[in-house]
Structures are given as structure tokens and as C-alpha cells.
Short mmCIF file of C-alpha atoms in Angstrom, two decimals:
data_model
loop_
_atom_site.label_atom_id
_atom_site.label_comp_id
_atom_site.label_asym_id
_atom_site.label_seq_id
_atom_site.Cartn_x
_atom_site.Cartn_y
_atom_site.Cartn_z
CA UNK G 1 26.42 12.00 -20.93
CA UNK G 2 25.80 14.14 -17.76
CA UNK G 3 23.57 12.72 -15.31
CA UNK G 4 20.73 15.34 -14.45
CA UNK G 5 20.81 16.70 -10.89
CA UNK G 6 18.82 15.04 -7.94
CA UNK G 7 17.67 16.42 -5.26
CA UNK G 8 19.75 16.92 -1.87
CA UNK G 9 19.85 13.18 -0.12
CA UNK G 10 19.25 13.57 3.45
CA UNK G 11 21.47 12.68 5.79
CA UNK G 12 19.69 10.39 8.23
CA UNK G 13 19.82 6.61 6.87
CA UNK G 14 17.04 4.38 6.38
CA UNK G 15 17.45 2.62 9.87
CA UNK G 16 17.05 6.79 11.16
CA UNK G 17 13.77 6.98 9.47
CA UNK G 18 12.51 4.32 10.57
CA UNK G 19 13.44 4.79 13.81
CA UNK G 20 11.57 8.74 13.52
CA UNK G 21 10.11 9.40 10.45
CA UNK G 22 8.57 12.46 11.85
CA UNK G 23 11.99 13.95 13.11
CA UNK G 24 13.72 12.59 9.96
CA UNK G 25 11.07 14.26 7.71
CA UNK G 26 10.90 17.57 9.68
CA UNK G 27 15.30 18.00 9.98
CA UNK G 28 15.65 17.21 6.24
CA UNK G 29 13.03 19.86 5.31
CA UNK G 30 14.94 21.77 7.03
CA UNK G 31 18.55 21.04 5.43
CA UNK G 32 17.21 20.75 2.00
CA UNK G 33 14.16 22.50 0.83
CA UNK G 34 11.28 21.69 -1.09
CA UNK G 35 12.43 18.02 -2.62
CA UNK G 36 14.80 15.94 -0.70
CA UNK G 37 16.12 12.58 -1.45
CA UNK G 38 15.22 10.17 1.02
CA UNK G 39 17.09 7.06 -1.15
CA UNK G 40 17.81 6.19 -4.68
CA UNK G 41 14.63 6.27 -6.89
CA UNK G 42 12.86 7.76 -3.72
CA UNK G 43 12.14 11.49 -3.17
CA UNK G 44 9.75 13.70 -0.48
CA UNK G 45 8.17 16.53 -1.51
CA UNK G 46 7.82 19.00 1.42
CA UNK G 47 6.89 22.27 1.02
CA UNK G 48 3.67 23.73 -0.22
CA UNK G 49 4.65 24.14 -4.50
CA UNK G 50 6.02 20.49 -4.96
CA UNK G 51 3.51 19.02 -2.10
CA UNK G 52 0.54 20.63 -4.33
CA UNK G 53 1.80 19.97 -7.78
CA UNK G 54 2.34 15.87 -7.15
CA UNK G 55 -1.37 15.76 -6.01
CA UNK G 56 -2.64 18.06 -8.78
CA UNK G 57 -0.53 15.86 -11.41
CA UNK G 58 -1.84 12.29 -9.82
CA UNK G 59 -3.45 10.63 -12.94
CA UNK G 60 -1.37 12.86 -15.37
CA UNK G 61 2.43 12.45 -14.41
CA UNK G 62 2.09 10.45 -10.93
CA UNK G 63 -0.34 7.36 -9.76
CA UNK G 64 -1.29 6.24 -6.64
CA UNK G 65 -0.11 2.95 -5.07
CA UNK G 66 -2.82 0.17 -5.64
CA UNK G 67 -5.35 0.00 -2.69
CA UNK G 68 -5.57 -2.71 -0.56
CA UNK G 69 -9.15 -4.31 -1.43
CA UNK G 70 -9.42 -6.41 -4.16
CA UNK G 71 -11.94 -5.39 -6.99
CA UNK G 72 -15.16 -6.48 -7.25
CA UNK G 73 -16.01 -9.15 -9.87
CA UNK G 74 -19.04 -9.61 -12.40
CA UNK G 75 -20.35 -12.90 -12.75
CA UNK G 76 -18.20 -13.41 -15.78
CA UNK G 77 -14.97 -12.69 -13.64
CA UNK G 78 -14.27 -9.36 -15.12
CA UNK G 79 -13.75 -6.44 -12.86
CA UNK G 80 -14.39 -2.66 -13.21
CA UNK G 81 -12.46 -0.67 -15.63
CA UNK G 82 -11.26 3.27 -15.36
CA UNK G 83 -14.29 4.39 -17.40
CA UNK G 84 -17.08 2.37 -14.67
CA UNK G 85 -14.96 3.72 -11.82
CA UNK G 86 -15.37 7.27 -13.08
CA UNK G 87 -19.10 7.01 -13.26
CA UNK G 88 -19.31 5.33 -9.70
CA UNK G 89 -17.32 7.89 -8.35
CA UNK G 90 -19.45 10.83 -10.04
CA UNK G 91 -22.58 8.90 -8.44
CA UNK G 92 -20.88 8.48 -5.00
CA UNK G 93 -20.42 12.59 -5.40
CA UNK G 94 -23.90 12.65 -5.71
CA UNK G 95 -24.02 12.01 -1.99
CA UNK G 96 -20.59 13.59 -0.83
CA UNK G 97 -20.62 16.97 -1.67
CA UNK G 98 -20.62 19.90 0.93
CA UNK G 99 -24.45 20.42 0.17
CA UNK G 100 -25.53 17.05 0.00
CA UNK G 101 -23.83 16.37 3.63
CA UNK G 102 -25.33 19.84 5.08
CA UNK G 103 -28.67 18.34 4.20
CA UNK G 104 -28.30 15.32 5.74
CA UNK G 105 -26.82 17.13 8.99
CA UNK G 106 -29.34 15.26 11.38
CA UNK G 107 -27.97 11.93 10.29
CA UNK G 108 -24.59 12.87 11.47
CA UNK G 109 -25.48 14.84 14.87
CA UNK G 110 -26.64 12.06 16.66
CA UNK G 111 -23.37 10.01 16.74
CA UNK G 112 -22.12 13.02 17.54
CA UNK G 113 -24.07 13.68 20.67
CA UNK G 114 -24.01 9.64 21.62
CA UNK G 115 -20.23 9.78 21.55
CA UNK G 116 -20.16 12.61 23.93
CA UNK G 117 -23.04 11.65 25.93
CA UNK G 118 -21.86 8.26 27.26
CA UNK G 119 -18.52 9.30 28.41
CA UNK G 120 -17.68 7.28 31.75
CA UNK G 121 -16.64 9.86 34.47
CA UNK G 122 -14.42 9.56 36.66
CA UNK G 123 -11.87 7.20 35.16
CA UNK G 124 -9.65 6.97 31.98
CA UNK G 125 -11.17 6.32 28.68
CA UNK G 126 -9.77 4.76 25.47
CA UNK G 127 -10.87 7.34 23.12
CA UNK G 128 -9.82 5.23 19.79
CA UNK G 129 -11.75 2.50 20.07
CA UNK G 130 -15.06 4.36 20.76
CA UNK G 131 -14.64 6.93 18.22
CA UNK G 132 -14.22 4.21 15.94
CA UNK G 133 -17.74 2.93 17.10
CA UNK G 134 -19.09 5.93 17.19
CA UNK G 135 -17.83 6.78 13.26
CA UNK G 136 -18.08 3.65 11.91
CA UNK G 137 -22.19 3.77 12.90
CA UNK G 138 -22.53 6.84 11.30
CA UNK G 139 -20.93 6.01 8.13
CA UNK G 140 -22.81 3.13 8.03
CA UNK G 141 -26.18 4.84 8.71
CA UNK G 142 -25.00 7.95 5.79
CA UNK G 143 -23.64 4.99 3.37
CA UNK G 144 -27.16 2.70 3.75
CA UNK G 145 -29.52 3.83 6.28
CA UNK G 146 -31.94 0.95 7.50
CA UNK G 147 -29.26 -1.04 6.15
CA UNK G 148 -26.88 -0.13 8.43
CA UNK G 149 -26.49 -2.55 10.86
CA UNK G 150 -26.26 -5.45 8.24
CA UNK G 151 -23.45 -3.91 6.44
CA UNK G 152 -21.59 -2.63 9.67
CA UNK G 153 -21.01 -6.00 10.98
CA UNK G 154 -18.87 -6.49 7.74
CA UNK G 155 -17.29 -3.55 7.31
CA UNK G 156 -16.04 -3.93 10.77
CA UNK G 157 -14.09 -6.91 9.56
CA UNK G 158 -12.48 -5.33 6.64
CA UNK G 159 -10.96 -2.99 8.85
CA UNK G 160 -9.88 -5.58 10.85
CA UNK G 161 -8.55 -7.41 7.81
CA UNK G 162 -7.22 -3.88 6.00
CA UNK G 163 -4.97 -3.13 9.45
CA UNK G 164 -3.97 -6.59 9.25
CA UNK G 165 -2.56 -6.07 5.95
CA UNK G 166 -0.91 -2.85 6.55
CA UNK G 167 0.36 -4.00 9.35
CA UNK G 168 1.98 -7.55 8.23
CA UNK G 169 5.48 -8.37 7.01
CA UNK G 170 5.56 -6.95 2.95
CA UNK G 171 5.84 -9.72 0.32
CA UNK G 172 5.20 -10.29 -3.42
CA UNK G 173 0.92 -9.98 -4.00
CA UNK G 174 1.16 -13.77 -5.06
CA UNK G 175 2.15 -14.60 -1.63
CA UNK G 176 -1.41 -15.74 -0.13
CA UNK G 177 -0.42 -14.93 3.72
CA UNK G 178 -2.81 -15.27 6.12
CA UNK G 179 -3.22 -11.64 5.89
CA UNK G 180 -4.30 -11.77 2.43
CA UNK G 181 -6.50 -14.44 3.13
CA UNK G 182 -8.32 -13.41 5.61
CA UNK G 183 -8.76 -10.27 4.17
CA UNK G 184 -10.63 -11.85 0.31
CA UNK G 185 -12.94 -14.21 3.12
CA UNK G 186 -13.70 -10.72 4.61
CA UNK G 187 -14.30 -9.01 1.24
CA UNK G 188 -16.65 -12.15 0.18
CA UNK G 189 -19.06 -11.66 3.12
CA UNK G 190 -19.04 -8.30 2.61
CA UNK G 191 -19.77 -8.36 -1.15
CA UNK G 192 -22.27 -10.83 -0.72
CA UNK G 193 -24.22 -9.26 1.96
CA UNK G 194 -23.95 -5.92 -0.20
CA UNK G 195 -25.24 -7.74 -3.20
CA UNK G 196 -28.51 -9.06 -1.48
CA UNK G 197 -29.20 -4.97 -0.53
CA UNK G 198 -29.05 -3.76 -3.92
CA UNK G 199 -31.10 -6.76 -5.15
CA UNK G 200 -33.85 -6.12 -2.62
CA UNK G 201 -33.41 -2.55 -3.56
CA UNK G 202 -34.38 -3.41 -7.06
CA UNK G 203 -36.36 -5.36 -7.00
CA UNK G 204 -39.10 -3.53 -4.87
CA UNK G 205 -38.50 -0.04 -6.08
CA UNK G 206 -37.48 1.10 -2.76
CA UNK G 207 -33.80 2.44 -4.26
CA UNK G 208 -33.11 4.36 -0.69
CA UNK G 209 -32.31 8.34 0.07
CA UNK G 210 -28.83 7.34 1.59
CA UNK G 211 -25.45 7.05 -0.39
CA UNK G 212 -26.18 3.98 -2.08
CA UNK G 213 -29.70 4.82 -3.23
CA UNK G 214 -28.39 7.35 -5.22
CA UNK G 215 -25.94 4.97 -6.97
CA UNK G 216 -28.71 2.54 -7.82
CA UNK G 217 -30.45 5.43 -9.55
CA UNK G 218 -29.42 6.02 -13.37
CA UNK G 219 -27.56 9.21 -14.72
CA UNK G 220 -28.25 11.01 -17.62
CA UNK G 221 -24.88 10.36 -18.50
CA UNK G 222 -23.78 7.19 -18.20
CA UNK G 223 -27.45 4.96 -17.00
CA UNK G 224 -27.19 2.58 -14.55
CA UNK G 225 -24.28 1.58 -12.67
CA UNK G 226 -23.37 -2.12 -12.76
CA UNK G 227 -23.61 -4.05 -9.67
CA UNK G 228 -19.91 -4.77 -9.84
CA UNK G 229 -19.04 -0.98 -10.00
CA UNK G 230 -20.95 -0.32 -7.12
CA UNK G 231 -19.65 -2.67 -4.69
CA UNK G 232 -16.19 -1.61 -5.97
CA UNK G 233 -17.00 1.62 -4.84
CA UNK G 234 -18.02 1.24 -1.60
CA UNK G 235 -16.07 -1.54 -0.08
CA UNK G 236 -13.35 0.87 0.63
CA UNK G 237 -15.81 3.95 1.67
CA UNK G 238 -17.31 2.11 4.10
CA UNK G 239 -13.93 1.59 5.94
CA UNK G 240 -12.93 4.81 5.15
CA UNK G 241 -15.68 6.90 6.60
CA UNK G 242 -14.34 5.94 10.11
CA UNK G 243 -10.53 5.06 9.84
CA UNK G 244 -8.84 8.70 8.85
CA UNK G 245 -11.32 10.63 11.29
CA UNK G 246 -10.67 8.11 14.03
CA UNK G 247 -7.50 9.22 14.59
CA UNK G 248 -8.70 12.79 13.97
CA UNK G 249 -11.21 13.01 16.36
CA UNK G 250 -8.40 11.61 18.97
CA UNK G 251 -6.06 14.71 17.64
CA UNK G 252 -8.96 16.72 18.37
CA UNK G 253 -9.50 15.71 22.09
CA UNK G 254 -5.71 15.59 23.28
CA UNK G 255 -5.52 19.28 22.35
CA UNK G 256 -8.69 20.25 24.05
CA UNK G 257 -7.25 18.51 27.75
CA UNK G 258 -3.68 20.52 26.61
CA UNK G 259 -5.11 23.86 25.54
CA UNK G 260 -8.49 24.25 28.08
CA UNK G 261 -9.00 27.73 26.75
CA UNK G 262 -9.75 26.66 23.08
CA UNK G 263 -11.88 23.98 24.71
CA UNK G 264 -13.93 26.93 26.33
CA UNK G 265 -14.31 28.77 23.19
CA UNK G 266 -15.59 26.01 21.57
CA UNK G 267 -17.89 24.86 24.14
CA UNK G 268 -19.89 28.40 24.48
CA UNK G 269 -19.94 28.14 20.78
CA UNK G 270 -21.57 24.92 21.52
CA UNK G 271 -24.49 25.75 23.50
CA UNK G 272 -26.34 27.43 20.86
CA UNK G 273 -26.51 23.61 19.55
CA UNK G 274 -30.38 22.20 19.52
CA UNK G 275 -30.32 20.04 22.91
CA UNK G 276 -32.14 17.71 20.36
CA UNK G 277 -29.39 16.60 18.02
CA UNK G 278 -31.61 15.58 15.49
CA UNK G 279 -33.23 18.77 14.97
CA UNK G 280 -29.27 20.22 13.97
CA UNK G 281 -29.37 21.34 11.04
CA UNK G 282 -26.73 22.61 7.71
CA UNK G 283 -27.40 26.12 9.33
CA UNK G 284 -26.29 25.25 13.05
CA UNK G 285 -23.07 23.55 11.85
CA UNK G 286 -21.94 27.25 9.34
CA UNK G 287 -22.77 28.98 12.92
CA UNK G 288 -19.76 26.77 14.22
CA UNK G 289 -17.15 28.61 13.38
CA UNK G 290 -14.51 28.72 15.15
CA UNK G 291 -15.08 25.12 16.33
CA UNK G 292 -14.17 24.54 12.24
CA UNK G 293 -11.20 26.76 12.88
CA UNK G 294 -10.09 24.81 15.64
CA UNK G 295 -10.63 21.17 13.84
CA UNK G 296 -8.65 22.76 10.33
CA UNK G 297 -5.86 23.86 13.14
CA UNK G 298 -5.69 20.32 14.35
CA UNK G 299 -5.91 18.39 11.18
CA UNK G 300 -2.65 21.24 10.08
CA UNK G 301 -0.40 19.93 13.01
CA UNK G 302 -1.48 16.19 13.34
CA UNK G 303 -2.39 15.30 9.74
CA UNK G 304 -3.34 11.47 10.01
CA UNK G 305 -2.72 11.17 6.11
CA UNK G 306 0.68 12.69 7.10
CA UNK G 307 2.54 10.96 4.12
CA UNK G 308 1.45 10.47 0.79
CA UNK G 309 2.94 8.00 -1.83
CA UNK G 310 2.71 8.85 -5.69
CA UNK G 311 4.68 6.91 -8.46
CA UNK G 312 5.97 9.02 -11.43
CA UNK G 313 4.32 7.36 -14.76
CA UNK G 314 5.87 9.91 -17.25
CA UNK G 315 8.87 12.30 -17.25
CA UNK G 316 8.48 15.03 -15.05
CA UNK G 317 9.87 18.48 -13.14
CA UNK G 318 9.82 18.78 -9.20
CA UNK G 319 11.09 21.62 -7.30
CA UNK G 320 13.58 21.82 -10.26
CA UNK G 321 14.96 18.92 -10.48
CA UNK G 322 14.21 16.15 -13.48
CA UNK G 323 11.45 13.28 -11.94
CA UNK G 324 12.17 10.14 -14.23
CA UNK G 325 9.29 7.56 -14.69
CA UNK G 326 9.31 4.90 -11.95
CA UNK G 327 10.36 6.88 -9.47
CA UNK G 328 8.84 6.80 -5.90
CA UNK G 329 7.44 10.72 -4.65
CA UNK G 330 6.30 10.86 -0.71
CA UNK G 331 3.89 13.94 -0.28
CA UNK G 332 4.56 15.02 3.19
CA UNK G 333 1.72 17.50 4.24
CA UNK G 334 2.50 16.89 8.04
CA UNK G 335 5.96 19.11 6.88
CA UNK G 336 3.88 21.25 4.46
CA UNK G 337 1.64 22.37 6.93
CA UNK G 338 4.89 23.70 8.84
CA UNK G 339 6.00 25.79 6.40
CA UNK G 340 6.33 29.16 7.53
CA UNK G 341 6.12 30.94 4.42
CA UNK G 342 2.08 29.36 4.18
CA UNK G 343 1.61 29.66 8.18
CA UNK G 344 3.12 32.22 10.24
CA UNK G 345 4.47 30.72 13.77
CA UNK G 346 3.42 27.18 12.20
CA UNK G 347 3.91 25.40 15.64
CA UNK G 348 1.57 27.59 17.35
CA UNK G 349 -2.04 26.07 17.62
CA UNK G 350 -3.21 29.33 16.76
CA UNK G 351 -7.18 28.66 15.29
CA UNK G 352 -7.32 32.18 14.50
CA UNK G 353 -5.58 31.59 11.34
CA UNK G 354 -8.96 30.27 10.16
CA UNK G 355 -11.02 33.05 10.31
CA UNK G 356 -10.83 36.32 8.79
CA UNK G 357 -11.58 39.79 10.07
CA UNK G 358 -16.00 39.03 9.71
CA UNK G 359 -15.40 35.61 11.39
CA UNK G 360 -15.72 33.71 8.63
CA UNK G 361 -13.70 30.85 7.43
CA UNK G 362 -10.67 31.08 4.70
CA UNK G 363 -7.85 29.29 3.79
CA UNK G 364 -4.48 30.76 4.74
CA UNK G 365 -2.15 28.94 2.75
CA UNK G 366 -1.75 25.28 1.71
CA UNK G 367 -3.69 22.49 3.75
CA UNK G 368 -4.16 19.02 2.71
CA UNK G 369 -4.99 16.30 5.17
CA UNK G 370 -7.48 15.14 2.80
CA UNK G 371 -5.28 15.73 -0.16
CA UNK G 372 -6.60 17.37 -3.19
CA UNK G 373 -6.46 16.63 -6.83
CA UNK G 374 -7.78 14.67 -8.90
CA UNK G 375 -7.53 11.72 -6.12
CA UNK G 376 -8.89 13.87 -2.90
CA UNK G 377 -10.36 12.11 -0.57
CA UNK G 378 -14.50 12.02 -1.36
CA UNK G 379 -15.38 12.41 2.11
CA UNK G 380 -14.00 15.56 2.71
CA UNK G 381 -16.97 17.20 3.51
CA UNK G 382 -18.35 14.69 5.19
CA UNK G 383 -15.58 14.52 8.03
CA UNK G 384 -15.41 18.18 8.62
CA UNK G 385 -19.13 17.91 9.41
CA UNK G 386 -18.32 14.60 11.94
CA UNK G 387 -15.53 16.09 13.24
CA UNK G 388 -17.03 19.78 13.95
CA UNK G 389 -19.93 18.09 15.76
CA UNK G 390 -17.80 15.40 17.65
CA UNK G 391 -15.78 18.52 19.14
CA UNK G 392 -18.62 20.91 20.33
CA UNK G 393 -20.88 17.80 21.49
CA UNK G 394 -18.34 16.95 24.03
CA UNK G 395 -16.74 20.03 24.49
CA UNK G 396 -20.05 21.21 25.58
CA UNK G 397 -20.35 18.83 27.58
CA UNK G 398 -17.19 17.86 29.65
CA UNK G 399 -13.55 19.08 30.12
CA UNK G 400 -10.50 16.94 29.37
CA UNK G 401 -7.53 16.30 30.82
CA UNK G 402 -4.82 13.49 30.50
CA UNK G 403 -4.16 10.51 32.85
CA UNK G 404 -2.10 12.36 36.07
CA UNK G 405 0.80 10.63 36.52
CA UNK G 406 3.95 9.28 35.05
CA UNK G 407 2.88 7.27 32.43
CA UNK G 408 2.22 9.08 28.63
CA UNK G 409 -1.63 9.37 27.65
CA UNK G 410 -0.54 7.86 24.30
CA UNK G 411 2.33 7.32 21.90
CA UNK G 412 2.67 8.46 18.13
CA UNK G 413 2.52 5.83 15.25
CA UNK G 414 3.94 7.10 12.48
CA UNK G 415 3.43 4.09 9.93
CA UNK G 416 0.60 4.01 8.00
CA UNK G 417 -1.20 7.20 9.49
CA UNK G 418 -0.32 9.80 12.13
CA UNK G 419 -2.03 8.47 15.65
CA UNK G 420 -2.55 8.96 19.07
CA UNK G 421 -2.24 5.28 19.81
CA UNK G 422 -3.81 4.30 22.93
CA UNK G 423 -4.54 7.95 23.87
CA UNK G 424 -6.65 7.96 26.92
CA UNK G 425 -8.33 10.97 28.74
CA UNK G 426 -10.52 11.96 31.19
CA UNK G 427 -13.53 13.76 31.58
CA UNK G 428 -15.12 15.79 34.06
CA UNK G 429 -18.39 17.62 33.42
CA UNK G 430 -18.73 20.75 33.13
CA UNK G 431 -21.02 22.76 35.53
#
């Protein structure tokens, strides 16, 4: 019998790509089209068509790999199933969606302006770590207002224990590393402070206007959520909210000290900002234009979701070639985005592209640093919004430049997520 075709294997080895997986994924692209092989069982989709289909088909032909929380238990031991996770997700959507976020614009804008406000001049600053602060707060406050700084404390520490697990040696799940360990203890504070919210919540009526209020409230649908879905639900969001546009907001910054003129633009834009961030509003943030334009070019070049893994779960077709179940498919949108035949001159940081002849914002082709699909990220909207207001609020406010001298203002991780680790800049007001 004939085998069926596979795609073209690049040529770099597996010691090459880890070595430069952006370089590796970028060349290959280049020598062999939309689906490359990248080793046996293993292919990269990395143009637009393939790229889009994958993420369209997750849930259908492809799954995602399984997150790195553990699920949340009922007192009986039983955990959510599929149909309890669709309903928690619908009621998270509640609070996620582009006009639920717009109307909760003066929760966001204050991080905003505190993250650009206390800049120390003068010297170099470790951007990371503060706009993961910064982020985290406002997640936080958007997730469980006056519960906020309860539940911080704990999600802080399952981002510790997540990048511990990402970043540790992989083994079988039944090993219990330390990793692992640490990372259920972490889960267990957090699920039991959670649980004493929601049953203050209930018990005095006072259900809340923030994210989790509205998944104590009961749908016509489906009635009240179990307490078991809802921590489910949100033990990953609350991480979430501040560890993808971390490393966007840093994206964001180093292009503003290496392109000063798109910092300009977006800094006039700026002014007509309240000077009171809490009086910003759904309306001020649509009159941001081209700041949008300029955080869409960014998240285009430096995608921190930059690689996406999918697992085939039924017989498939990808870029013409036969996908067979079991088989490993990396989206790459940090190569999709470069794709010439969605963005003209696709290594120019041209923000332009974003805006048609009226000013307003379109889509020019394929763009997915938030993937989309059935599995898109949930916070979509809400990280445009953080990110828009994070730009003009310091633009505004200071320019940027990198650390003068010989030594790099940050180096690019590629594992994981695309980041500007240890990027540091400085800022000097502007007058």
C-alpha cells in the first residue's frame, strides 16, 4: 500500500530548533510552504489557510494540549465535565465581551495611568516585572473587585507555580516533582480562599458587578453554576489576565524607544485622554485609534502566543496533505503574520495597515495572537483595552529609549511565549 504524502521535513534538526526556533520556523516557511514537517508525527502550520483552519477545527478534528492547573473538585471528588465548562465559559462571556469591557473602561484606566505615572527617571527600569504588577491588579480588580486584594495574593503564586512548571525538566504527570507539588499547595490556597468569596457572596445577597458576580448569578439556560465550575473557570483567568499581555505591553514599549515617531503619534493622540483616568470612558478608548493600530502592529511582529500546539483527534486534510489522528500540529502565527500575501512589506512596522481610508480600524489579512476558534482566548477584548491604555498613558507621558551602551536591553525567549526577557528602558519626560 502507498504511504500518503507528508509534508516537506525541514532541514534544520531538532538540536537547530532548539537552538532558534524563531530562525528555524521563519527559513523553513520559507523552503516549504504552508505545512512543513518539523519531525515524524510533528507538523507546523505556517501560513494564513492551514494556520486558520487548525484553530477553526480545535474541538472538531484537533484538541488542545491539557492545561496546566488541575481541575477543581466537588466535595464528592468529581470534577467538571465538558457540558459545566461550556456554561461557565458562556457566564465568564458575560463579562468578557467587547461591550461589557468598554463599560467597565474606568476599572481598567487607572492601572493604566499608575503604571505610567510612577516611572523612576533617570535610570533603567525593569519593565516586566512592573507590568506584571500593574496587570495582575487590574485583573484582579475586573475578575472580583473589593475582592481583589485577597485573591491577588494567590494568584500571584500560581503564576509563580505555573512558570515553575513550564519551566521544569518534562516527565510522566504521575511524577509528583516539586514542581507539581508546589503548584496543587498553590491551587489549594487559592481554591479555598475563592470558595470563602462565593460563600460570603451567597450568603448575603451581595453577588458583585465584577466577573465573578455575574457567574454566581443564574442563566436562563442552564441555572446556577456549581461552585466547582466556577473555580475551574477562573483559576486559570486570573493568571491569564496578566501573563500574555505582560510580555505584550514590553513588545509595546521596546518599539516606542526604537521607532520615536510612532511614539509621537500616539502620544498627541493621547492628550485628548481625561487627566482623570477614572472618568475614561468606552468612548475615549474608540477615539484611540491609531494607538490600536499601533498595539495590533506590535502584537503582528512579536506575537507572545507565537506557537500554538493542537493534536489531531480524527482524520484530517492540511495544506493538502493527509493529517492522521495522533499527530502533533504547531500553529505558528509569529510566521503567519509574515506572510506577504496577508501583509504587504510584513517586516515593516507599518501601523497604517490598521486603518482604512476614514481612520477607522479593519483587519488586513490574518492576525491571531489571541488565536481564534472555538478555543480563542476570552480576554481578547479585554487586553486590547489594557494594552491601548498602557501605551498612550505613558506615551503621553515620557519618551523611551534603551540602556546606552554595549550591553542588549533584553534577550528573546522563545519557549513557552515570545518575550523581551529582562528588557529594560528608560524614560525621560516629555516637556
Amino acid at each position: 500500500m502507498r504511504k500518503p504524502p507528508q509534508p516537506p521535513r525541514s532541514q534544520a534538526g531538532p538540536a537547530a530548533w532548539r537552538r532558534d526556533r524563531l530562525g528555524v520556523a521563519v527559513r523553513a516557511a520559507q523552503q516549504c510552504g504552508d505545512v512543513w514537517q518539523l519531525a515524524p508525527g510533528v507538523y507546523v502550520a505556517a501560513t494564513a489557510g492551514p494556520c486558520e483552519t487548525v484553530l477553526r477545527r480545535t474541538t472538531y478534528e484537533y484538541e488542545t494540549t491539557p492545561g496546566t492547573f488541575l481541575p477543581a473538585k466537588r466535595p464528592d471528588g468529581s470534577v467538571p465535565g465538558p457540558t459545566e465548562r461550556a456554561h461557565g465559559h458562556a457566564a465568564r462571556m458575560r463579562a468578557l465581551r467587547p461591550k461589557a469591557v468598554a463599560a467597565r473602561i474606568g476599572d481598567i484606566a487607572p492601572g493604566a495611568a499608575q503604571f505610567a505615572a510612577d516611572w523612576p527617571l533617570g535610570q533603567d527600569l525593569s519593565v516586566l516585572p512592573r507590568a506584571q504588577r500593574v496587570l495582575a491588579g487590574i485583573g484582579s480588580r475586573y475578575l472580583f473587585s473589593g475582592d481583589a486584594e485577597r485573591l491577588q495574593a494567590a494568584g500571584a503564586r500560581l503564576a509563580e507555580a505555573r512558570e515553575q512548571i513550564i519551566h521544569s525538566w518534562p516527565l510522566p504527570p504521575w511524577v509528583p516533582t516539586p514542581a507539581r507539588r508546589f503548584l496543587a499547595r498553590q491551587q489549594a490556597v487559592f481554591d479555598a480562599e475563592l470558595r470563602a468569596v462565593i460563600d460570603r457572596r451567597r450568603t448575603t445577597g451581595r453577588l458583585g458587578d465584577d466577573l465573578l458576580g455575574q457567574m454566581l448569578r443564574p442563566s436562563s439556560q442552564y441555572g446556577l453554576l456549581p461552585d466547582a465550575a466556577i473555580i475551574d473557570s477562573l483559576t486559570g483567568l486570573i493568571v491569564a489576565t496578566a501573563e500574555t499581555p505582560t510580555r505584550a505591553v514590553g513588545w509595546i514599549l521596546l518599539t516606542f524607544a526604537r521607532h520615536p515617531r510612532v511614539a509621537d503619534r500616539v502620544a498627541a493622540e493621547a492628550g485628548a485622554l481625561p487627566a482623570d483616568p477614572h472618568a475614561v470612558t468606552g468612548a475615549h478608548l474608540d477615539r484611540l485609534r491609531y494607538t490600536q493600530a499601533v498595539v495590533r502592529e506590535v502584537l503582528r511582529l512579536y506575537p507572545p502566543n507565537w506557537l500554538l500546539a493542537r493534536r489531531a483527534t480524527a482524520p484530517a486534510e492540511l495544506g493538502g496533505y493527509p493529517v492522521e489522528p495522533d499527530t502533533t500540529v504547531l500553529v505558528c502565527p509569529y510566521t503567519a503574520h509574515r506572510d506577504p500575501a496577508q501583509h504587504p512589506d510584513p517586516l515593516q512596522l507599518r501601523p497604517e495597515r490598521w486603518l482604512g481610508e476614514s481612520g477607522s480600524l479593519v483587519v488586513p489579512g490574518v492576525f491571531l495572537p489571541f488565536s481564534t476558534g472555538p478555543r480563542a482566548c476570552e480576554g481578547t477584548a479585554m487586553a486590547l483595552a489594557e494594552l491601548t491604555l498602557i501605551a498612550a498613558e505613558t506615551a503621553r507621558r515620557y519618551h523611551l529609549s534603551e540602556p546606552p551602551g554595549p550591553v542588549p536591553s533584553h534577550r528573546i525567549a522563545t519557549f513557552g511565549a515570545l518575550t523581551p526577557v529582562g528588557l529594560r528602558l528608560r524614560a525621560t519626560p516629555r516637556s
